[in-house]
Short mmCIF file of C-alpha atoms in Angstrom, two decimals:
data_model
loop_
_atom_site.label_atom_id
_atom_site.label_comp_id
_atom_site.label_asym_id
_atom_site.label_seq_id
_atom_site.Cartn_x
_atom_site.Cartn_y
_atom_site.Cartn_z
CA LYS A 3 15.74 -3.79 -11.06
CA ASN A 4 13.92 -4.04 -7.74
CA GLN A 5 10.57 -5.70 -8.40
CA VAL A 6 7.86 -7.69 -6.66
CA GLU A 7 5.76 -10.11 -8.69
CA GLN A 8 2.70 -12.01 -7.55
CA SER A 9 0.78 -14.98 -8.89
CA PRO A 10 -1.86 -15.78 -9.75
CA GLN A 11 -3.30 -12.43 -10.81
CA SER A 12 -6.73 -13.59 -9.68
CA LEU A 13 -8.21 -16.66 -8.04
CA ILE A 14 -11.69 -18.00 -7.35
CA ILE A 15 -12.21 -20.67 -4.71
CA LEU A 16 -15.14 -22.27 -2.92
CA GLU A 17 -15.84 -21.33 0.67
CA GLY A 18 -14.07 -23.69 3.07
CA LYS A 19 -11.25 -24.53 0.67
CA ASN A 20 -7.57 -23.67 1.14
CA CYS A 21 -5.44 -21.62 -1.24
CA THR A 22 -1.86 -20.42 -1.62
CA LEU A 23 -0.73 -17.13 -3.11
CA GLN A 24 2.81 -16.61 -4.39
CA CYS A 25 5.23 -13.70 -4.26
CA ASN A 26 8.63 -13.50 -5.97
CA TYR A 27 10.93 -10.56 -5.49
CA THR A 28 14.25 -9.26 -6.77
CA VAL A 29 14.63 -6.58 -4.12
CA SER A 30 18.07 -6.06 -2.63
CA PRO A 31 19.21 -5.35 -0.01
CA PHE A 32 16.28 -7.02 1.73
CA SER A 33 14.88 -5.76 5.03
CA ASN A 34 11.51 -7.47 5.49
CA LEU A 35 8.47 -8.79 3.65
CA ARG A 36 4.90 -8.05 4.56
CA TRP A 37 1.54 -9.32 3.31
CA TYR A 38 -1.39 -6.90 3.23
CA LYS A 39 -5.09 -7.56 2.71
CA GLN A 40 -7.01 -4.90 0.81
CA ASP A 41 -10.79 -5.03 0.67
CA THR A 42 -12.35 -3.42 -2.40
CA GLY A 43 -12.33 0.37 -2.12
CA ARG A 44 -10.44 0.34 1.18
CA GLY A 45 -6.87 0.82 2.33
CA PRO A 46 -4.54 -2.18 2.83
CA VAL A 47 -4.26 -3.78 6.26
CA SER A 48 -1.13 -5.61 7.38
CA LEU A 49 -1.48 -9.39 7.91
CA THR A 50 2.07 -10.59 8.59
CA ILE A 51 5.66 -9.36 8.52
CA MET A 52 8.79 -11.48 8.20
CA THR A 53 12.44 -10.61 8.41
CA PHE A 54 15.36 -12.42 6.77
CA SER A 55 15.69 -14.98 9.56
CA GLU A 56 12.02 -15.95 9.75
CA ASN A 57 10.67 -18.82 7.65
CA THR A 58 7.04 -18.79 8.65
CA LYS A 59 4.56 -16.52 10.42
CA SER A 60 0.91 -17.18 11.20
CA ASN A 61 -2.02 -14.89 11.85
CA GLY A 62 -5.14 -16.94 12.46
CA ARG A 63 -6.03 -18.75 9.24
CA TYR A 64 -3.25 -16.94 7.36
CA THR A 65 0.24 -18.46 7.23
CA ALA A 66 3.07 -16.77 5.40
CA THR A 67 6.36 -18.42 4.46
CA LEU A 68 9.61 -16.88 3.33
CA ASP A 69 12.56 -18.41 1.52
CA ALA A 70 15.17 -15.64 1.48
CA ASP A 71 17.57 -17.74 -0.59
CA THR A 72 15.19 -18.12 -3.53
CA LYS A 73 13.48 -14.77 -2.78
CA GLN A 74 10.05 -16.31 -2.64
CA SER A 75 7.16 -15.97 -0.23
CA SER A 76 3.75 -17.55 -0.05
CA LEU A 77 0.54 -16.78 1.80
CA HIS A 78 -1.60 -19.80 2.66
CA ILE A 79 -5.22 -19.28 3.61
CA THR A 80 -6.91 -22.15 5.43
CA ALA A 81 -10.64 -22.88 5.45
CA SER A 82 -11.50 -19.82 3.41
CA GLN A 83 -14.44 -17.61 4.31
CA LEU A 84 -16.49 -15.22 2.20
CA SER A 85 -14.84 -12.34 4.06
CA ASP A 86 -11.46 -13.42 2.69
CA SER A 87 -12.49 -12.03 -0.70
CA ALA A 88 -10.01 -9.23 -1.23
CA SER A 89 -6.74 -8.31 -2.90
CA TYR A 90 -3.61 -9.64 -1.20
CA ILE A 91 -0.52 -7.53 -1.65
CA CYS A 92 3.08 -8.61 -1.09
CA VAL A 93 5.32 -5.75 0.01
CA VAL A 94 9.11 -5.87 0.30
CA ARG A 95 11.12 -3.29 2.19
CA MET A 96 14.64 -2.46 1.09
CA LYS A 97 17.39 -1.86 3.60
CA THR A 98 18.42 1.65 2.52
CA SER A 99 18.81 4.99 4.25
CA TYR A 100 15.11 5.58 3.76
CA ASP A 101 13.99 1.90 3.65
CA LYS A 102 12.11 2.08 0.37
CA VAL A 103 8.98 -0.06 0.18
CA ILE A 104 8.07 -1.87 -3.04
CA PHE A 105 4.53 -3.13 -3.57
CA GLY A 106 3.51 -6.11 -5.67
CA PRO A 107 0.49 -5.80 -7.99
CA GLY A 108 -1.65 -8.00 -5.74
CA THR A 109 -3.66 -11.18 -6.18
CA SER A 110 -7.42 -10.77 -6.31
CA LEU A 111 -9.12 -13.57 -4.35
CA SER A 112 -12.82 -14.30 -4.64
CA VAL A 113 -14.38 -16.80 -2.26
CA ILE A 114 -17.76 -18.05 -3.44
CA PRO A 115 -20.40 -20.02 -1.52
CA ASP B 60 -11.11 6.78 17.99
CA GLY B 61 -7.57 6.61 16.62
CA GLY B 62 -6.83 6.21 12.97
CA ILE B 63 -6.09 7.76 9.63
CA THR B 64 -8.85 9.39 7.61
CA GLN B 65 -9.11 10.57 4.03
CA SER B 66 -11.68 12.77 2.40
CA PRO B 67 -13.57 12.89 0.23
CA LYS B 68 -14.26 9.24 -0.66
CA TYR B 69 -14.92 10.24 -4.29
CA LEU B 70 -13.67 13.36 -6.08
CA PHE B 71 -14.33 14.63 -9.55
CA ARG B 72 -11.95 16.88 -11.41
CA LYS B 73 -12.58 18.96 -14.49
CA GLU B 74 -9.90 19.54 -17.10
CA GLY B 75 -7.39 22.18 -16.01
CA GLN B 76 -8.53 22.12 -12.39
CA ASN B 77 -6.45 21.57 -9.29
CA VAL B 78 -7.97 19.41 -6.56
CA THR B 79 -6.81 18.70 -3.02
CA LEU B 80 -7.14 15.39 -1.21
CA SER B 81 -7.21 15.45 2.56
CA CYS B 82 -5.33 13.08 4.87
CA GLU B 83 -5.48 13.34 8.65
CA GLN B 84 -4.10 11.06 11.37
CA ASN B 85 -4.38 11.11 15.14
CA LEU B 86 -1.88 8.30 15.73
CA ASN B 87 0.93 10.71 16.60
CA HIS B 88 2.92 9.30 13.68
CA ASP B 89 5.89 11.26 12.37
CA ALA B 90 5.92 9.83 8.85
CA MET B 91 3.18 10.18 6.25
CA TYR B 92 2.92 8.98 2.67
CA TRP B 93 0.83 9.34 -0.47
CA TYR B 94 0.43 6.46 -2.90
CA ARG B 95 -1.37 6.06 -6.18
CA GLN B 96 -3.03 2.74 -7.07
CA ASP B 97 -3.93 1.82 -10.65
CA PRO B 98 -5.58 -1.45 -11.74
CA GLY B 99 -3.11 -4.31 -12.10
CA GLN B 100 -0.22 -2.31 -10.66
CA GLY B 101 1.39 -2.08 -7.27
CA LEU B 102 1.04 1.05 -5.19
CA ARG B 103 3.42 3.78 -6.33
CA LEU B 104 4.82 6.40 -3.99
CA ILE B 105 4.00 10.00 -4.85
CA TYR B 106 5.41 11.94 -1.88
CA TYR B 107 6.44 11.18 1.66
CA SER B 108 7.18 13.18 4.76
CA GLN B 109 9.27 11.91 7.65
CA ILE B 110 8.74 14.96 9.83
CA VAL B 111 6.71 18.16 9.99
CA ASN B 112 7.73 20.88 7.51
CA ASP B 113 9.73 18.43 5.45
CA PHE B 114 8.79 16.19 2.53
CA GLN B 115 10.45 14.38 -0.37
CA LYS B 116 9.39 13.30 -3.83
CA GLY B 117 8.57 9.68 -4.40
CA ASP B 118 8.70 7.78 -7.66
CA ILE B 119 5.88 9.63 -9.46
CA ALA B 120 5.78 13.15 -8.01
CA GLU B 121 5.29 15.03 -11.28
CA GLY B 122 1.94 16.84 -11.38
CA TYR B 123 1.44 16.58 -7.61
CA SER B 124 2.27 18.80 -4.65
CA VAL B 125 2.04 18.37 -0.87
CA SER B 126 2.49 20.29 2.35
CA ARG B 127 3.21 19.19 5.91
CA GLU B 128 2.49 22.17 8.12
CA LYS B 129 1.03 20.07 10.93
CA LYS B 130 2.02 16.63 12.18
CA GLU B 131 -1.54 15.39 11.79
CA SER B 132 -2.16 16.54 8.24
CA PHE B 133 -0.59 15.77 4.85
CA PRO B 134 -2.81 17.11 2.02
CA LEU B 135 -2.10 16.18 -1.58
CA THR B 136 -2.89 18.53 -4.46
CA VAL B 137 -3.36 17.04 -7.90
CA THR B 138 -2.50 19.84 -10.31
CA SER B 139 -3.58 20.37 -13.91
CA ALA B 140 -0.07 19.24 -14.90
CA GLN B 141 -1.01 15.67 -13.96
CA LYS B 142 -2.39 14.44 -17.28
CA ASN B 143 -3.73 11.10 -16.11
CA PRO B 144 -5.04 11.68 -12.59
CA THR B 145 -7.80 9.06 -12.55
CA ALA B 146 -6.76 6.59 -9.84
CA PHE B 147 -7.29 5.44 -6.27
CA TYR B 148 -5.19 7.54 -3.87
CA LEU B 149 -4.06 6.10 -0.57
CA CYS B 150 -2.55 7.96 2.34
CA ALA B 151 -0.52 6.13 4.99
CA SER B 152 1.32 6.98 8.17
CA SER B 153 3.93 5.29 10.34
CA LEU B 154 5.65 5.95 13.61
CA GLY B 155 8.94 6.33 11.78
CA GLY B 156 10.28 5.72 8.31
CA LYS B 157 11.10 2.08 9.08
CA GLU B 158 7.89 1.19 10.91
CA THR B 159 4.60 -0.40 9.83
CA GLN B 160 2.53 1.80 7.55
CA TYR B 161 -1.16 2.20 8.37
CA PHE B 162 -3.40 3.13 5.48
CA GLY B 163 -6.43 5.36 5.20
CA PRO B 164 -9.61 4.29 3.36
CA GLY B 165 -8.57 5.98 0.11
CA THR B 166 -9.98 8.62 -2.25
CA ARG B 167 -11.07 7.74 -5.76
CA LEU B 168 -10.38 10.59 -8.19
CA LEU B 169 -12.24 10.72 -11.49
CA VAL B 170 -11.79 13.15 -14.35
CA LEU B 171 -14.90 14.59 -15.98
#
């Protein structure tokens, strides 16, 4: 079954600290993996996208990694800010005629002062 | 100001009532999508349209209907057949079916 799992479900960290969010998937055939940030009550916004051949991709303080062999990805946030408080969603696209997209349940991050 | 808009932000539905959620984009995107988001679950695809006057069912289409008469617009109707409509509804669009999806701000539907 094609699934995307994320851990932890929720996380609270102090402002300025680093954190790492995990994504495991069983999606096949794999096309790409994307991390989205979703602020409360808003639509998701894309942070990074990685294809099979890419191991790491950075976007400012966000760094995503991908291990296609173990089907795992992580999103590392450096020097967290209050504005990082949001849900982070891992999304895997299948390589099919339509390219079906499968969303993970998200990790809720709260950054506190 | 380019983007994708949804209205209303909040919508209340009475038992047995159909309601329509609006989604408009001025990004000149061919593909549009409707997702439902429930707490603790990933987004689930309701319907998608890859081109004007054509649309396909997603994973949870029962109790919903859509139309795609204009490239810019993809309204979603939640019918009385949808027994558990309370959720956050997100509309998205992309240049093509394989491209990045851009999301609207969402509509929260509540049942009275």
